[in-house]
Coordinates of C-alpha atoms and ligand atoms in Angstrom, one line a residue:
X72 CA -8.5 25.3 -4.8
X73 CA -9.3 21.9 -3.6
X74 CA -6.1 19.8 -1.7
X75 CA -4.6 16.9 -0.6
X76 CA -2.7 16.1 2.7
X77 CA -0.2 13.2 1.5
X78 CA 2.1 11.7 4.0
X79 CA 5.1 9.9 3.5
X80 CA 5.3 7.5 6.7
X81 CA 9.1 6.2 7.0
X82 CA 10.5 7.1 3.6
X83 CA 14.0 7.1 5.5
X84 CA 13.7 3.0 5.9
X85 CA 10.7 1.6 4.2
X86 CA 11.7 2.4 0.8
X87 CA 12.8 -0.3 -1.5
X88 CA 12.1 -1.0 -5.2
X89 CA 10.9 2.7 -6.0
X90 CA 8.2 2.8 -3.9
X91 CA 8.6 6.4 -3.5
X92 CA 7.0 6.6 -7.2
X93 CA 3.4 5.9 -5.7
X94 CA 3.8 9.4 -3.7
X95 CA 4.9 11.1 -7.7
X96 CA 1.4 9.5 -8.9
X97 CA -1.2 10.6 -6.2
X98 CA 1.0 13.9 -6.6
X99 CA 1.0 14.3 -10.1
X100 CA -2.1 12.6 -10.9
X101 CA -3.5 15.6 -8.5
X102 CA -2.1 18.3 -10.0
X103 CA -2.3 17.7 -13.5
X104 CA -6.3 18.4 -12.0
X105 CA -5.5 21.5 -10.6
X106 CA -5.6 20.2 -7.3
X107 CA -3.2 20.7 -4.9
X108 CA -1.3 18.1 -3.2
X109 CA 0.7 19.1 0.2
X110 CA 2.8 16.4 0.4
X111 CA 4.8 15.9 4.1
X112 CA 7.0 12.8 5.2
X113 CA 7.3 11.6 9.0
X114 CA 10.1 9.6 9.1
X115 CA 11.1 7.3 12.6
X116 CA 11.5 9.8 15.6
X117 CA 9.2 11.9 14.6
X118 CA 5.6 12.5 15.1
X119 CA 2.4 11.6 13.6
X120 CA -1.0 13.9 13.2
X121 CA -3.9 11.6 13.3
X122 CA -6.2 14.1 11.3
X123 CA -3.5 15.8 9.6
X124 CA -3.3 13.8 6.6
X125 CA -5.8 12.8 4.1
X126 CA -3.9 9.9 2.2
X127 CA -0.9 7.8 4.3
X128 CA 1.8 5.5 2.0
X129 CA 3.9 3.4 3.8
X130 CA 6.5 1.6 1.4
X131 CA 8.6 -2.0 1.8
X132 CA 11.0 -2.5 4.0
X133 CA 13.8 -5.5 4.8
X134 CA 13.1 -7.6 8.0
X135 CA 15.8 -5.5 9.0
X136 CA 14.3 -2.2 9.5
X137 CA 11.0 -3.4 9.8
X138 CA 12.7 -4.7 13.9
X139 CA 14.6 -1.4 13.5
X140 CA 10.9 0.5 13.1
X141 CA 9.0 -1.5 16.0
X142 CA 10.5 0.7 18.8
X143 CA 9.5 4.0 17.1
X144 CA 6.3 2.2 16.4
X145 CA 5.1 1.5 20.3
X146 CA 2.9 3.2 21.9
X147 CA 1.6 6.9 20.8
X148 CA 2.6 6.3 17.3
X149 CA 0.7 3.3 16.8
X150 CA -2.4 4.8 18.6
X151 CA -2.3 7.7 16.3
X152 CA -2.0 5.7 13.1
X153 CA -4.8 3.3 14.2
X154 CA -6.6 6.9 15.0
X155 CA -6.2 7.8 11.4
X156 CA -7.2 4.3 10.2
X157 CA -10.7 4.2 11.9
X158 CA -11.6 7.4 11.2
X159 CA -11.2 6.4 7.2
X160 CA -7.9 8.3 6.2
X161 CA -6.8 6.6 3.2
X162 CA -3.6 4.1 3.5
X163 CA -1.7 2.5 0.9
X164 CA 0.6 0.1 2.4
X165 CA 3.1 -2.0 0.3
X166 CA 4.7 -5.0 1.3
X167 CA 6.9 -4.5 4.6
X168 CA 4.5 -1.5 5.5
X169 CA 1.3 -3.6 4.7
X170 CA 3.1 -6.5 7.2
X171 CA 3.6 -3.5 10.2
X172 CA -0.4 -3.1 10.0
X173 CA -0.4 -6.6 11.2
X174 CA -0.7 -8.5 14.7
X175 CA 2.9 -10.3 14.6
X176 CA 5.3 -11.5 12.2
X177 CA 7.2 -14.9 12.8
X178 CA 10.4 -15.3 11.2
X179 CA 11.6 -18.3 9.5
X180 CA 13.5 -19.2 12.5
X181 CA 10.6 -18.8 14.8
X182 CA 11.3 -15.6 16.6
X183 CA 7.8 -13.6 17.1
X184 CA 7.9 -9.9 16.2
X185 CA 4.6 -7.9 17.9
X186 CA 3.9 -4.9 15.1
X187 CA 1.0 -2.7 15.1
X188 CA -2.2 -4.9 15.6
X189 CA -4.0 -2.4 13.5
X190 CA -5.5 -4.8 11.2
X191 CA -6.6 -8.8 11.8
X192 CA -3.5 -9.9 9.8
X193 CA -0.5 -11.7 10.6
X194 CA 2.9 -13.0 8.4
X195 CA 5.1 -15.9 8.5
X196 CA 8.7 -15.5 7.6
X197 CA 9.7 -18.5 5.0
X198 CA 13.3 -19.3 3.6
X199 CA 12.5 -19.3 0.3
X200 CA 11.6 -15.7 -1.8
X201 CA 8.4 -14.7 -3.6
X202 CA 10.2 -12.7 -6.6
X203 CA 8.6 -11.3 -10.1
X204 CA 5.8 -9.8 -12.1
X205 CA 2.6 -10.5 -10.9
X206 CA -1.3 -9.9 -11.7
X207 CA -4.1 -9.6 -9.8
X208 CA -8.0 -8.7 -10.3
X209 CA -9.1 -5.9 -7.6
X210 CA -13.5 -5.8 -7.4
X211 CA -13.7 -2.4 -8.6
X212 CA -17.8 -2.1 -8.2
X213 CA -18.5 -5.2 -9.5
X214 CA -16.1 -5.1 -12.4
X215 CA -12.7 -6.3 -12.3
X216 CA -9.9 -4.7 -12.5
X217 CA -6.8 -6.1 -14.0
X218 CA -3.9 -4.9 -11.6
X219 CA 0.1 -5.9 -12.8
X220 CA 2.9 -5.3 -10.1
X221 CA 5.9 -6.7 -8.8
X222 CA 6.6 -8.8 -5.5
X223 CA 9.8 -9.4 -3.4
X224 CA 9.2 -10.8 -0.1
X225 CA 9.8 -14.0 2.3
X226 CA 6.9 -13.2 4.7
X227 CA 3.1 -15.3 4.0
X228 CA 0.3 -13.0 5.0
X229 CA -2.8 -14.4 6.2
X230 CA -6.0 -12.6 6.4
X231 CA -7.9 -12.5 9.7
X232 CA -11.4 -11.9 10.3
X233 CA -13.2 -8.6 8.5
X234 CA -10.4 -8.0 6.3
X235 CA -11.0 -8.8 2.8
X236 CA -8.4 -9.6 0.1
X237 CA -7.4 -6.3 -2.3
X238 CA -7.8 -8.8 -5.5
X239 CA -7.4 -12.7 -6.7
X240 CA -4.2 -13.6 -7.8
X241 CA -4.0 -14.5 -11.7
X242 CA -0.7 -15.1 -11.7
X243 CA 2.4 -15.3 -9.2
X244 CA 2.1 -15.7 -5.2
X245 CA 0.5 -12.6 -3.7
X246 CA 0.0 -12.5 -0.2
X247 CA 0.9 -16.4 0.6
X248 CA 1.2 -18.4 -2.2
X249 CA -1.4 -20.8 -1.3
X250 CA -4.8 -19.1 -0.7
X251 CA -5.0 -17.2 -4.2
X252 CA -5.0 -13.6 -2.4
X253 CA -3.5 -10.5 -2.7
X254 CA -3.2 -7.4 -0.7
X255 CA -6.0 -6.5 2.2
X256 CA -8.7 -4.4 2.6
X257 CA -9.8 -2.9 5.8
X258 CA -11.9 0.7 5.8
X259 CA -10.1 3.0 3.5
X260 CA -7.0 0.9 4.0
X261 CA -5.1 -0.4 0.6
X262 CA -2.7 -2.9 0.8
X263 CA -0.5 -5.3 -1.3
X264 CA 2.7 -7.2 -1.6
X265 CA 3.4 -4.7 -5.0
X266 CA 6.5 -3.1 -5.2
X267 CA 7.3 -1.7 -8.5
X268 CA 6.1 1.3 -7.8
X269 CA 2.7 -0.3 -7.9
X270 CA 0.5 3.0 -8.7
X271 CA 2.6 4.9 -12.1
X272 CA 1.1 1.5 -14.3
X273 CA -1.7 0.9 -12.5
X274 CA -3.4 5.0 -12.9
X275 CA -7.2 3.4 -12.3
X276 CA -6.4 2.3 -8.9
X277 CA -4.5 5.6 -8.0
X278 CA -7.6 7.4 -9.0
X279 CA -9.7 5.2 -6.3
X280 CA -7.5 6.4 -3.8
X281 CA -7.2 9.9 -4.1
X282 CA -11.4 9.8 -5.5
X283 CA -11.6 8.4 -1.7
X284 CA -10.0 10.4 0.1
X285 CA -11.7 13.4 -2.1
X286 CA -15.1 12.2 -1.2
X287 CA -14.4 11.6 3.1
X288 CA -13.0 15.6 3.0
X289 CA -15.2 17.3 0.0
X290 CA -18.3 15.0 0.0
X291 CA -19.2 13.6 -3.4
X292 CA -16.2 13.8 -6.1
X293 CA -15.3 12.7 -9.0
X294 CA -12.1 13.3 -11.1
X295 CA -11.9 14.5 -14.6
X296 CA -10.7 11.9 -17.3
X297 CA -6.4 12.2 -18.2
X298 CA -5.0 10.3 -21.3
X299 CA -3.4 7.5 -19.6
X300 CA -2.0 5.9 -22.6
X301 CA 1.3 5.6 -21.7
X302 CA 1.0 4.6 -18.2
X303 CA -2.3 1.4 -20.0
X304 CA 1.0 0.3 -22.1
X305 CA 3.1 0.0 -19.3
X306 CA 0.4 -2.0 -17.3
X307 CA -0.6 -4.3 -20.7
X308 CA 3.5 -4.9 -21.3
X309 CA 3.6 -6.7 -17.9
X310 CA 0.4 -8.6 -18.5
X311 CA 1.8 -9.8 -21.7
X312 CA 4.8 -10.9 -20.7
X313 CA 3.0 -12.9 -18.1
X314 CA -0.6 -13.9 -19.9
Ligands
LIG1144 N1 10.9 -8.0 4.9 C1 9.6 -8.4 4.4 C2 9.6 -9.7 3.7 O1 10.7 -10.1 3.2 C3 9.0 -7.3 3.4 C4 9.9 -7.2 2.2 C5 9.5 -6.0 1.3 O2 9.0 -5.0 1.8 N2 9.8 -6.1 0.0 O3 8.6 -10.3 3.5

């Protein structure tokens, strides 16, 4: 039977708004193919396996325990995870997760937090909150693909060089406010500001992750077609409401 590695970095303090759902979906969304997902979470203090996973989700966090994460973060753990990351394990990082991939993060009163420098991004803490529904088109080979979610967060993310957007916003702030991006895309790194959780209503884009990570361990894959009618009227009730 083919499998899955899934690991749950920091689910003990990046885990706001649900985010834990995105783990049920590549799970169930797995399974309901009759392939097997081993599912295994490394929270702080404990060690990561740089070719021991095939998909990593790290969830959102409060500026709290993202300063509460950095010293568990130095050093070997971070060389591990940027390991996995060049190698092409697939990451979905949302929100505070997606900011710890970044060089730094300056809060609002100008203290300068050093995080992970795996990717050429960086964050800006601002007073004021980027709250609500949101939508965004993702290129999907070409095509666009109409992505709804949910945002909560005070930091402005800025892409640096070689790291693409994950979509345009169509409406609400995404990644700043200001640029008309969303999310980041860096090797078979996902990332975006949507909590919600952001893969249950959005199945198309849970199927690109787990098809990735199917193809880099089984070679060419594809997956077999599920009625996702429940989970389309979930995603089309958001983009209603804000269309
Ligand atoms: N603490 C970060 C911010 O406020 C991330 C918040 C989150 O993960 N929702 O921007």
């Amino acid at each position: 039977m083919d499998e899955l590695r899934i690991c749950h970095l920091y689910p003990d303090l990046l885990n706001l708004y649900g985010d834990r759902g995105n783990i049920c979906a590549l799970r169930n969304r797995l399974e309901w193919r009759g392939i097997r997902a081993i599912v295994s979470e490394v929270p702080s203090g404990t060690a990561f396996s740089a070719s021991g996973h095939d998909i990593v989700f790290i969830g959102g966090g409060q500026d709290f325990e993202q300063e509460v994460l950095l010293n568990d973060l130095s050093g070997e753990k971070t060389r591990l995870i940027k390991e996995a990351v060049e190698s092409g394990v697939v990451f979905l990082a949302i929100c505070g997760g997606y900011q710890l991939l970044g060089t730094h993060y300056t809060t609002h009163e100008g203290l300068q937090y050093d995080f992970t420098g795996i990717m050429d991004i960086h964050t800006i803490g601002d007073k004021k909150r980027m709250i609500g529904d949101y939508m965004f088109d993702m290129d999907n080979g070409g095509k666009p693909l109409r992505i709804a979610g949910f945002e909560n967060h005070s930091g402005k993310t800025y892409l640096g060089e070689g790291i693409r957007p994950l979509g345009k916003i169509i409406r609400g702030f995404g990644n700043n406010g200001a640029d008309g991006t969303e999310g980041a895309r860096y090797r078979n790194v996902f990332c975006s500001y949507s909590h919600g959780p952001l893969l249950p209503k959005n199945p198309s884009l849970c199927d690109i992750l787990l098809e990735t990570a199917l193809k880099r361990r089984y070679g060419d894959y594809s997956l077999s077609k599920l009625d996702d009618s429940i989970e389309q009227r979930a995603s089309e009730l958001i983009v209603k409401r804000l269309s």
